[in-house]
Coordinates of C-alpha atoms in Angstrom, one line a residue:
Chain A
M4 CA -31.3 116.4 135.9
A5 CA -32.3 120.1 135.4
D6 CA -31.7 119.9 131.8
N7 CA -33.5 117.0 131.4
I8 CA -36.5 117.9 132.8
R9 CA -36.7 120.5 131.7
K10 CA -36.6 119.1 127.7
R11 CA -39.7 116.7 129.3
I12 CA -41.4 119.9 129.7
F13 CA -40.8 122.0 126.1
L14 CA -41.4 118.4 124.0
D15 CA -44.7 118.3 126.5
R16 CA -45.5 122.2 125.1
L17 CA -44.6 120.8 122.1
S18 CA -46.6 118.7 121.8
K19 CA -49.0 119.7 123.0
R20 CA -49.8 122.4 119.9
V21 CA -49.4 120.8 117.4
M22 CA -51.8 118.2 119.1
L23 CA -53.7 121.2 119.6
T24 CA -53.9 122.8 116.5
L25 CA -54.4 119.4 114.7
T26 CA -57.2 118.8 116.4
I27 CA -58.4 122.8 115.6
F28 CA -57.8 122.0 111.6
S29 CA -59.6 119.1 111.6
L30 CA -62.4 120.7 112.9
L31 CA -62.3 123.7 110.4
I32 CA -62.8 120.6 107.5
L33 CA -66.2 121.1 107.8
V34 CA -66.3 124.9 107.1
F35 CA -63.2 124.4 104.5
M36 CA -65.8 121.9 102.4
G37 CA -68.6 124.1 103.1
G38 CA -67.0 126.8 102.6
G39 CA -65.7 125.4 99.1
L40 CA -69.1 123.9 97.4
Y41 CA -70.1 127.1 98.0
Y42 CA -67.4 129.2 96.1
K43 CA -67.3 126.4 93.3
S44 CA -71.1 126.6 92.7
A45 CA -70.6 130.9 93.8
E46 CA -71.4 130.9 89.5
I47 CA -74.8 129.7 89.7
L48 CA -76.0 131.2 92.1
R49 CA -75.7 134.2 90.8
E50 CA -76.8 133.5 87.2
N51 CA -79.9 131.7 88.7
S52 CA -82.5 132.3 91.2
L53 CA -81.7 129.0 93.8
W54 CA -85.5 129.2 93.8
T55 CA -85.9 128.9 90.6
M56 CA -83.4 125.6 90.4
L57 CA -85.4 124.2 93.6
T58 CA -89.0 123.6 92.4
S59 CA -87.4 124.0 88.0
S60 CA -87.1 120.4 86.7
V61 CA -86.5 121.7 83.3
W62 CA -82.4 120.0 83.5
S63 CA -81.1 121.4 79.2
P64 CA -77.1 122.7 80.7
F65 CA -76.5 123.7 77.0
N66 CA -79.2 125.9 76.9
G67 CA -77.7 127.3 80.4
E68 CA -80.9 125.3 82.3
F69 CA -80.0 123.8 85.6
G70 CA -83.3 122.2 87.5
F71 CA -82.9 120.2 90.6
W72 CA -86.5 119.2 91.1
S73 CA -86.6 115.7 89.4
F74 CA -83.7 114.8 91.7
I75 CA -84.4 115.9 94.6
I76 CA -87.2 114.3 94.4
S77 CA -85.7 111.1 92.6
S78 CA -83.4 111.4 96.2
I79 CA -85.8 111.6 99.0
Y80 CA -88.7 108.9 97.4
V81 CA -85.4 106.5 96.9
T82 CA -84.7 107.5 100.7
L83 CA -87.9 107.1 101.9
L84 CA -88.8 103.5 100.0
A85 CA -85.8 102.7 101.6
V86 CA -86.8 103.6 105.1
I87 CA -89.7 102.3 104.1
I88 CA -88.7 98.6 104.0
A89 CA -85.4 98.5 106.8
L90 CA -87.3 99.7 109.6
P91 CA -89.9 97.2 110.2
I92 CA -86.5 94.2 109.4
S93 CA -84.5 96.3 111.5
L94 CA -87.5 97.3 114.6
L95 CA -87.7 93.3 115.0
T96 CA -84.5 92.1 114.3
A97 CA -82.8 94.4 117.2
L98 CA -86.0 93.2 120.0
F99 CA -85.5 90.3 118.5
L100 CA -82.1 90.3 119.6
T101 CA -81.9 92.0 122.6
E102 CA -85.8 91.2 124.4
N103 CA -85.9 87.3 124.2
T104 CA -82.7 85.4 123.0
K105 CA -80.0 83.0 123.5
P106 CA -76.8 84.6 123.6
W107 CA -75.7 82.2 120.4
V108 CA -77.9 84.2 118.4
R109 CA -76.1 87.3 118.6
R110 CA -72.8 85.1 118.1
V111 CA -73.4 84.5 114.9
V112 CA -75.9 87.8 114.0
F113 CA -73.7 90.7 114.6
P114 CA -70.8 89.5 112.4
V115 CA -73.3 89.1 109.5
L116 CA -74.0 92.8 110.5
D117 CA -70.8 94.0 110.3
I118 CA -70.4 92.8 106.4
L119 CA -73.1 93.3 105.3
A120 CA -71.7 97.3 107.0
G121 CA -68.7 97.0 105.2
I122 CA -70.0 95.5 101.9
P123 CA -68.7 98.1 100.1
S124 CA -71.4 100.1 97.4
V125 CA -69.8 99.3 93.7
I126 CA -71.1 95.3 95.6
Y127 CA -74.6 96.5 96.6
G128 CA -74.6 97.6 93.6
L129 CA -73.8 94.8 91.4
W130 CA -75.5 92.2 93.3
G131 CA -78.8 94.8 91.9
I132 CA -78.1 94.4 89.2
L133 CA -77.8 90.3 89.0
I134 CA -80.8 89.8 91.7
I135 CA -82.9 92.8 92.1
V136 CA -83.4 94.6 88.8
P137 CA -83.9 91.1 86.5
W138 CA -86.8 90.4 89.2
I139 CA -88.5 93.4 88.7
A140 CA -88.1 93.1 84.8
D141 CA -89.2 89.6 85.0
E142 CA -91.1 88.1 88.0
L143 CA -92.7 91.6 90.3
G144 CA -92.7 94.3 87.0
P145 CA -95.0 92.7 84.5
R146 CA -97.9 91.6 87.4
F147 CA -98.7 95.7 87.9
V148 CA -97.2 97.7 84.7
D149 CA -97.0 96.5 81.0
Y150 CA -92.7 97.2 81.0
T151 CA -90.8 97.8 83.2
S152 CA -86.2 97.8 82.1
G153 CA -85.8 96.7 85.9
Y154 CA -83.3 99.6 86.6
T155 CA -86.3 101.8 88.7
L156 CA -86.7 103.7 92.4
L157 CA -88.0 100.0 93.5
A158 CA -84.7 98.1 93.0
G159 CA -83.1 101.3 93.8
G160 CA -85.8 101.5 97.7
I161 CA -84.3 97.8 98.4
V162 CA -80.7 97.5 97.9
L163 CA -80.5 100.8 99.4
S164 CA -82.7 99.5 102.3
V165 CA -80.0 96.5 103.2
M166 CA -77.4 98.9 103.7
I167 CA -79.0 100.9 105.8
I168 CA -80.2 97.9 108.2
P169 CA -76.9 97.2 109.5
L170 CA -76.8 100.9 110.5
L171 CA -80.2 100.5 112.0
V172 CA -79.6 97.2 113.9
S173 CA -77.7 98.5 115.9
L174 CA -77.6 101.6 116.1
F175 CA -81.9 100.1 117.5
V176 CA -79.7 97.5 119.4
E177 CA -77.3 100.1 121.6
I178 CA -81.2 102.1 122.5
F179 CA -83.0 99.1 123.3
S180 CA -80.2 98.3 126.2
T181 CA -80.5 101.7 128.1
V182 CA -83.7 101.4 128.8
P183 CA -83.3 100.0 132.8
K184 CA -84.6 96.6 133.0
E185 CA -86.0 97.6 136.2
I186 CA -88.9 99.2 134.1
K187 CA -88.9 95.7 131.8
D188 CA -89.7 94.0 135.4
A189 CA -92.1 96.9 136.2
S190 CA -93.9 95.2 133.1
A191 CA -93.5 92.2 133.8
S192 CA -95.0 91.6 137.1
L193 CA -98.5 93.2 136.2
G194 CA -99.0 90.6 133.6
A195 CA -97.5 92.2 130.1
T196 CA -96.4 89.5 128.1
A197 CA -92.6 89.8 126.8
W198 CA -93.5 91.3 122.9
Q199 CA -96.3 93.9 125.1
T200 CA -93.1 94.3 127.3
S201 CA -91.6 95.5 124.1
R202 CA -94.1 97.6 122.0
K203 CA -95.6 99.7 125.0
V204 CA -92.3 100.4 127.6
V205 CA -89.7 99.5 125.4
L206 CA -90.1 101.8 121.9
R207 CA -92.5 103.8 123.6
K208 CA -89.4 104.9 126.2
S209 CA -86.4 104.4 122.8
T210 CA -88.9 107.1 120.8
P211 CA -86.7 109.8 120.6
G212 CA -83.9 107.4 119.8
I213 CA -85.4 104.7 117.6
I214 CA -86.5 108.5 115.0
A215 CA -82.5 110.1 116.0
A216 CA -81.3 106.3 114.3
V217 CA -84.0 107.0 111.3
V218 CA -82.9 110.6 110.7
L219 CA -79.3 109.3 110.5
A220 CA -80.3 106.2 108.3
V221 CA -81.9 108.9 106.2
S222 CA -78.5 110.7 105.4
K223 CA -77.2 107.7 105.1
A224 CA -79.5 106.3 102.3
F225 CA -79.4 110.1 101.1
G226 CA -75.5 110.5 100.1
E227 CA -75.2 107.0 98.4
T228 CA -74.1 107.1 95.1
M229 CA -72.3 103.9 93.7
A230 CA -75.7 101.4 94.2
V231 CA -78.4 103.4 93.9
L232 CA -76.8 105.4 90.6
M233 CA -76.1 101.1 88.9
V234 CA -79.8 100.4 89.5
C235 CA -81.7 103.1 89.1
G236 CA -82.5 104.0 85.7
N237 CA -80.6 107.1 85.4
M238 CA -82.8 109.3 83.5
V239 CA -84.2 112.8 83.7
E240 CA -87.8 112.5 85.2
I241 CA -90.2 113.0 87.5
P242 CA -90.5 109.6 89.4
R243 CA -94.2 108.7 88.2
S244 CA -94.9 104.9 90.2
L245 CA -92.3 102.8 92.0
F246 CA -91.3 101.5 88.6
D247 CA -90.0 104.4 86.7
S248 CA -86.4 105.1 87.0
A249 CA -85.8 107.8 89.1
Y250 CA -81.9 110.1 88.9
P251 CA -80.8 110.9 92.8
L252 CA -77.9 113.4 93.1
P253 CA -75.3 111.4 93.8
A254 CA -75.9 109.6 90.5
L255 CA -75.9 113.0 89.6
I256 CA -72.5 114.1 89.9
A257 CA -70.8 111.3 89.9
N258 CA -73.0 110.6 86.7
N259 CA -71.7 113.4 84.9
Y260 CA -68.0 114.3 87.3
G261 CA -66.2 113.6 83.3
E262 CA -68.0 116.0 80.9
M263 CA -68.3 119.0 83.4
L264 CA -65.0 120.7 82.8
S265 CA -66.1 121.7 79.4
L266 CA -68.6 123.8 80.3
P267 CA -67.9 126.2 83.3
K268 CA -71.7 126.4 84.5
Y269 CA -71.7 123.1 84.7
E270 CA -69.6 121.9 87.2
S271 CA -70.5 124.6 89.2
A272 CA -73.8 122.8 89.1
L273 CA -72.7 120.2 89.8
M274 CA -70.7 121.9 93.0
F275 CA -74.1 123.4 93.8
A276 CA -75.5 119.9 94.0
A277 CA -72.9 118.2 96.2
L278 CA -73.5 120.9 98.5
L279 CA -77.0 121.2 98.8
L280 CA -76.0 117.0 100.3
F281 CA -73.9 118.7 102.4
A282 CA -76.1 121.4 103.8
I283 CA -79.2 118.4 104.0
I284 CA -76.4 115.4 105.6
L285 CA -74.7 118.2 107.5
I286 CA -77.9 119.1 109.6
F287 CA -79.6 115.8 109.1
N288 CA -76.5 114.4 111.1
A289 CA -75.6 117.5 113.7
I290 CA -79.5 116.8 114.7
S291 CA -79.5 113.6 115.0
R292 CA -75.8 113.1 117.0
I293 CA -77.0 115.3 119.8
V294 CA -80.1 113.5 120.5
L295 CA -78.8 110.1 120.7
Q296 CA -76.7 111.5 123.4
K297 CA -78.7 112.7 124.8
V298 CA -80.8 109.2 124.9
E299 CA -77.4 108.6 126.0
E300 CA -76.7 110.2 129.3
R301 CA -80.1 110.3 130.3
F302 CA -79.8 106.5 130.9
K303 CA -76.3 106.1 132.0
L304 CA -75.5 104.9 135.7
Chain B
M24 CA -106.6 82.0 124.9
K25 CA -106.3 85.4 125.2
M26 CA -105.7 88.0 122.5
K27 CA -102.4 89.1 124.0
F28 CA -101.0 86.1 124.0
I29 CA -102.1 85.5 120.2
E30 CA -100.1 88.3 119.5
E31 CA -97.2 87.6 121.3
K32 CA -97.1 83.9 119.2
I33 CA -97.7 85.9 116.3
F34 CA -95.0 88.7 116.5
N35 CA -91.9 86.6 118.0
V36 CA -92.4 84.5 114.6
L37 CA -92.2 88.2 113.1
M38 CA -89.0 88.6 114.8
V39 CA -87.5 86.4 113.7
L40 CA -88.7 86.3 110.1
A41 CA -87.1 89.7 110.1
T42 CA -84.0 87.7 111.7
L43 CA -84.3 85.5 108.9
V44 CA -84.4 88.2 106.5
V45 CA -81.5 89.9 107.3
F46 CA -79.3 86.8 106.6
G47 CA -81.2 85.9 103.7
F48 CA -79.9 89.5 102.3
F49 CA -75.9 88.5 103.6
A50 CA -76.9 84.9 101.4
S51 CA -77.6 86.4 98.5
I52 CA -75.2 89.1 98.4
V53 CA -72.3 86.5 98.5
W54 CA -73.6 83.7 97.0
T55 CA -74.4 85.6 93.8
I56 CA -70.9 87.4 94.2
V57 CA -69.0 84.4 94.2
R58 CA -70.9 82.7 91.9
S59 CA -71.0 84.9 89.4
G60 CA -67.2 85.3 90.1
F61 CA -65.1 82.0 90.7
P62 CA -65.5 80.7 87.6
T63 CA -63.8 83.6 85.5
L64 CA -61.3 84.3 88.7
T65 CA -57.6 82.8 87.5
W66 CA -54.1 84.0 88.8
E67 CA -53.4 85.3 85.6
M68 CA -56.0 88.5 86.5
I69 CA -54.8 89.4 89.8
T70 CA -51.0 88.7 88.2
S71 CA -50.9 90.6 84.6
L72 CA -51.9 93.9 83.5
P73 CA -54.9 95.4 81.3
G74 CA -53.7 93.9 77.2
G75 CA -54.5 95.0 74.8
G76 CA -57.2 94.6 73.6
F77 CA -58.5 94.0 76.9
Y78 CA -61.6 95.6 77.8
L79 CA -63.6 94.2 73.6
G80 CA -62.6 90.9 76.0
K81 CA -58.6 90.2 75.2
E82 CA -56.4 88.7 77.9
G83 CA -55.0 90.1 80.5
G84 CA -55.7 91.0 84.7
I85 CA -57.0 94.2 86.5
L86 CA -53.1 93.7 88.5
N87 CA -53.7 98.0 87.3
A88 CA -56.7 98.7 90.2
I89 CA -55.5 95.8 92.5
V90 CA -52.2 97.5 93.0
G91 CA -53.5 101.1 92.4
S92 CA -56.4 100.5 95.9
L93 CA -53.4 99.2 97.6
L94 CA -51.1 102.2 97.0
I95 CA -53.7 104.5 98.4
V96 CA -55.0 102.2 101.6
F97 CA -51.7 101.9 102.7
F98 CA -50.3 105.7 102.3
S99 CA -53.2 106.8 103.2
A100 CA -54.2 104.7 106.0
S101 CA -50.7 105.9 107.8
L102 CA -51.0 109.4 106.7
G103 CA -54.6 109.3 108.1
L104 CA -53.2 107.2 111.7
L105 CA -50.5 110.2 112.1
I106 CA -52.8 113.3 112.0
S107 CA -55.8 110.4 113.8
I108 CA -53.5 109.6 117.1
P109 CA -53.0 113.4 118.3
I110 CA -56.1 113.9 118.3
V111 CA -57.3 110.5 119.7
F112 CA -54.4 112.4 122.6
Y113 CA -55.3 115.7 123.0
I114 CA -59.4 115.1 123.8
N115 CA -58.8 112.3 125.5
V116 CA -55.4 113.2 128.1
Y117 CA -55.1 116.7 127.4
L118 CA -57.8 118.2 127.5
R119 CA -60.6 118.1 130.6
K120 CA -64.0 115.8 130.8
K121 CA -66.5 118.6 130.1
S122 CA -64.3 120.5 127.8
K123 CA -66.2 121.8 125.0
L124 CA -64.0 121.9 122.8
G125 CA -63.4 118.2 122.7
Y126 CA -66.9 118.0 122.4
F127 CA -67.7 120.4 119.5
T128 CA -64.3 118.1 118.0
R129 CA -65.7 114.5 119.0
L130 CA -69.9 116.2 116.9
S131 CA -67.7 117.5 114.5
F132 CA -66.0 113.6 113.8
D133 CA -69.6 112.3 114.1
V134 CA -70.8 114.6 111.8
L135 CA -68.2 113.9 109.1
Y136 CA -67.9 110.4 109.3
G137 CA -71.7 111.3 107.7
I138 CA -70.7 113.5 104.6
P139 CA -70.9 110.7 101.6
S140 CA -67.4 109.7 99.8
I141 CA -69.5 111.8 96.7
V142 CA -68.7 114.9 99.0
Y143 CA -65.6 114.4 99.6
G144 CA -64.5 113.7 96.4
A145 CA -65.6 116.8 95.4
F146 CA -64.4 118.8 97.5
A147 CA -61.2 117.4 96.9
F148 CA -61.8 117.8 93.2
T149 CA -62.3 121.4 94.2
I150 CA -58.4 120.9 96.4
M151 CA -56.9 119.5 93.8
I152 CA -58.6 122.7 90.6
F153 CA -57.4 125.8 93.3
F154 CA -53.1 124.0 93.4
G155 CA -53.4 123.0 89.5
L156 CA -53.4 119.4 90.5
K157 CA -54.5 116.6 87.9
T158 CA -56.3 113.1 89.1
S159 CA -53.3 111.2 90.2
L160 CA -52.3 108.7 93.1
L161 CA -51.9 112.0 94.8
G162 CA -55.8 112.5 94.4
G163 CA -56.7 110.0 95.5
I164 CA -54.3 109.5 99.0
I165 CA -56.1 113.3 99.9
V166 CA -60.1 112.2 99.6
I167 CA -58.8 108.6 101.1
T168 CA -56.9 109.7 103.9
L169 CA -59.8 112.9 104.6
L170 CA -62.3 110.5 104.4
I171 CA -60.8 107.8 106.4
I172 CA -59.9 109.9 110.3
P173 CA -63.2 110.7 110.8
I174 CA -63.5 106.4 111.5
F175 CA -59.9 106.3 112.9
V176 CA -60.7 109.0 115.6
R177 CA -64.2 107.4 116.8
S178 CA -63.3 104.5 117.2
M179 CA -60.4 104.6 119.2
D180 CA -62.0 107.5 120.9
E181 CA -64.6 104.9 122.1
V182 CA -61.7 103.1 123.3
A183 CA -59.7 105.6 124.6
K184 CA -62.8 107.0 126.6
S185 CA -62.7 104.4 128.7
V186 CA -59.5 104.1 130.3
P187 CA -59.3 104.3 133.6
K188 CA -59.0 107.7 135.1
D189 CA -56.9 106.3 137.6
L190 CA -54.5 104.9 135.3
L191 CA -53.7 108.9 133.9
D192 CA -53.7 109.8 137.7
A193 CA -51.3 107.6 138.4
A194 CA -48.3 108.5 136.0
Y195 CA -49.0 111.9 136.9
S196 CA -47.8 111.2 140.2
L197 CA -45.4 109.4 139.6
G198 CA -43.8 113.0 137.6
A199 CA -45.1 112.0 133.9
T200 CA -45.8 114.3 132.3
K201 CA -49.0 114.5 130.0
L202 CA -47.0 113.1 126.6
E203 CA -45.7 110.3 128.8
T204 CA -48.6 109.9 130.2
C205 CA -49.7 109.4 127.0
K206 CA -47.1 106.1 126.2
I207 CA -49.0 104.6 128.8
V208 CA -52.7 105.2 126.9
I209 CA -51.5 104.2 123.2
R210 CA -50.9 100.1 125.8
Q211 CA -54.9 100.8 126.1
I212 CA -55.5 101.4 123.2
M213 CA -53.7 99.7 120.5
P214 CA -56.9 97.0 120.8
G215 CA -58.5 100.3 119.7
I216 CA -56.7 100.7 117.6
A217 CA -55.8 98.4 115.2
T218 CA -59.0 97.2 114.5
A219 CA -60.3 101.1 113.8
T220 CA -56.6 100.6 111.4
L221 CA -58.6 97.4 109.5
L222 CA -62.1 98.9 109.8
S223 CA -60.6 102.4 108.1
I224 CA -58.4 100.2 105.0
G225 CA -61.8 97.7 104.9
R226 CA -64.2 101.7 104.4
A227 CA -61.3 103.0 102.4
I228 CA -60.6 100.4 99.8
G229 CA -63.6 100.2 98.8
D230 CA -64.4 103.7 97.8
S231 CA -65.3 104.1 94.9
A232 CA -68.0 107.3 94.6
G233 CA -64.5 109.7 96.8
V234 CA -62.3 107.8 93.8
L235 CA -64.0 108.8 91.0
F236 CA -63.1 112.1 90.8
T237 CA -59.4 112.0 92.6
A238 CA -57.6 109.6 91.8
G239 CA -59.3 108.5 88.0
F240 CA -58.2 105.9 85.8
T241 CA -55.3 104.1 83.8
D242 CA -54.4 100.6 82.9
N243 CA -50.9 101.3 84.2
I244 CA -49.2 100.6 87.6
P245 CA -48.5 104.4 88.6
T246 CA -44.7 105.0 89.0
S247 CA -45.1 108.4 90.7
F248 CA -48.1 110.6 92.6
N249 CA -48.8 112.5 89.7
Q250 CA -50.2 110.1 87.3
P251 CA -53.3 108.2 87.7
A252 CA -54.6 105.1 89.9
A253 CA -57.1 102.6 88.7
T254 CA -59.5 100.9 91.6
L255 CA -60.2 98.0 92.5
P256 CA -64.1 99.1 92.8
L257 CA -63.8 101.5 89.9
S258 CA -62.5 98.8 88.0
V259 CA -65.3 97.1 89.0
F260 CA -67.9 99.8 87.8
F261 CA -66.3 100.8 84.5
Q262 CA -66.3 97.5 83.7
L263 CA -69.8 96.1 84.3
S264 CA -70.6 98.7 82.1
S265 CA -69.6 97.3 79.4
P266 CA -72.1 95.6 76.9
I267 CA -69.6 92.5 75.9
P268 CA -70.1 90.0 78.2
E269 CA -66.2 88.7 79.6
V270 CA -65.6 91.8 80.0
R271 CA -68.8 92.1 82.4
E272 CA -67.1 88.4 84.0
R273 CA -64.8 90.2 84.8
A274 CA -66.4 92.9 86.3
Y275 CA -68.0 89.8 88.9
A276 CA -64.5 88.7 89.4
A277 CA -63.1 91.6 90.6
A278 CA -66.9 92.0 92.7
L279 CA -64.8 88.7 94.8
L280 CA -62.1 89.2 94.8
L281 CA -62.7 93.1 96.2
T282 CA -65.9 91.4 98.9
I283 CA -63.0 88.4 100.3
I284 CA -60.8 92.3 101.3
V285 CA -63.6 93.7 103.3
L286 CA -64.4 90.1 104.4
I287 CA -60.8 89.4 106.0
L288 CA -60.5 92.9 107.3
S289 CA -64.4 92.9 108.7
V290 CA -63.8 89.3 111.1
G291 CA -60.2 90.4 111.6
A292 CA -61.1 93.1 113.3
R293 CA -63.9 91.5 115.0
L294 CA -60.7 89.3 116.4
I295 CA -58.4 91.1 117.2
T296 CA -61.4 93.8 119.0
N297 CA -62.3 89.8 121.2
R298 CA -58.5 88.5 121.9
F299 CA -55.5 91.6 121.2
S300 CA -56.5 93.3 124.5
K301 CA -52.6 92.1 126.9
H302 CA -52.3 95.0 128.5
R303 CA -55.8 96.3 129.0
I304 CA -56.4 96.9 132.5
Q305 CA -60.1 96.9 132.9

């Protein structure tokens, strides 16, 4: 009997140790990731100044010149464009789903959002190539510019926007549902229409949450690789219009993975690009997650 | 009519339109993939390896990519489960509700969840170089395991958090150790585990940027962990960049196959969340 209890307690302590170790180890993944990428990009950071790499747009690996500016600005443009397209659509859809609708609409729309969120990025890329790129090249482009291949900043922005809509809508629906029913009723009792209540009460109450959700979507769009690689055109230049090709950071890394072993400095440069991506997304994500948690706690009953 | 009612009408229409736009995107994607992939998706494609001149449009199939993807998904999902279930137990049973460690663990998994797979790929690549590994099945399994652990932990934790504290107290009062109490928790979070597994498999099978560096690509089925492995998304990607129409058409078929798998997983996850809650105490 005593033996049995000793054994049980021993097992309990042992498993606690194992679980603690795994938990601590998982916390360290982020540290290892940052450390590993920094270690790999140390070579390029020693030889080139950080400032020049971030602001120069001269990219010629064979001469040892690594200016990341055109990739960084491409990433920023594509991401901004995606958010500009996706934000109004997602806000309106989320309001529609939370404020004034019948249960069957939710039963149809939520699975659709689930599926959209689960579709692999290669499939989005393929869709972009088959639908969006020809549409831009043949229909939309000729109205504004003389010639465009269709593989453009705009194509990347549209495809990315569809990819972040499910994330935005599901976050917005969650945030809107934390707004207490009492204040909505108070607004309605003062004679506000449903839309006035949505705009002046629901949207205003959820502003911090909305911003946090957008930041989260921005970081998802910023790191998305395959789909933008397939539709953006990938020319090393600063895009001047929506109909120019763009070359975002993740696409740069993915496109050159095979060649990078031949030039050690090149490999180091690509690892630096990955480090840059990691750092930006880490900061964005941490901030928005903390804000979202605060929002949730504030309204928890 | 007053201004505010006109505004109301306009925005009601806009909301419906926005929802329809989302639907439109969904329909367009599914329709495009089905229409372009269906004519070329044959039994031969699913059951044979790439033959000679496959990438010039000659006969063969994508069995290499299907098996490669399945192997990677199987091993990383099992490894992922083994690693993440203890973590979920630890932060929910062993730690107190307000614990700092629990807070940081959850936050770090939230952040890890947002790190793009290309960064995981680059990171795993540096690990592989460090240990002297070449692009291989093992490399693919490492990167996908790292990638899906956050999904596992987050979605299981979501369910585990809602397990009532009284239930745990009842177990303790009967003399159960914390480890034994975990057996009760595991029954409670069973649906969560199943959903998390399906979600992870969905993400694992669709990921391409991560395995690009690490698993490589091959026309054969890997027979050991040291050999490179092909994956479905990369098979789509590589065939799509071919100038030959027949090869591109096969990329469409592979894309359709991938979409069908992901659709089944996604619908399955939803069904399980709704039905598979036998032991659940509200």
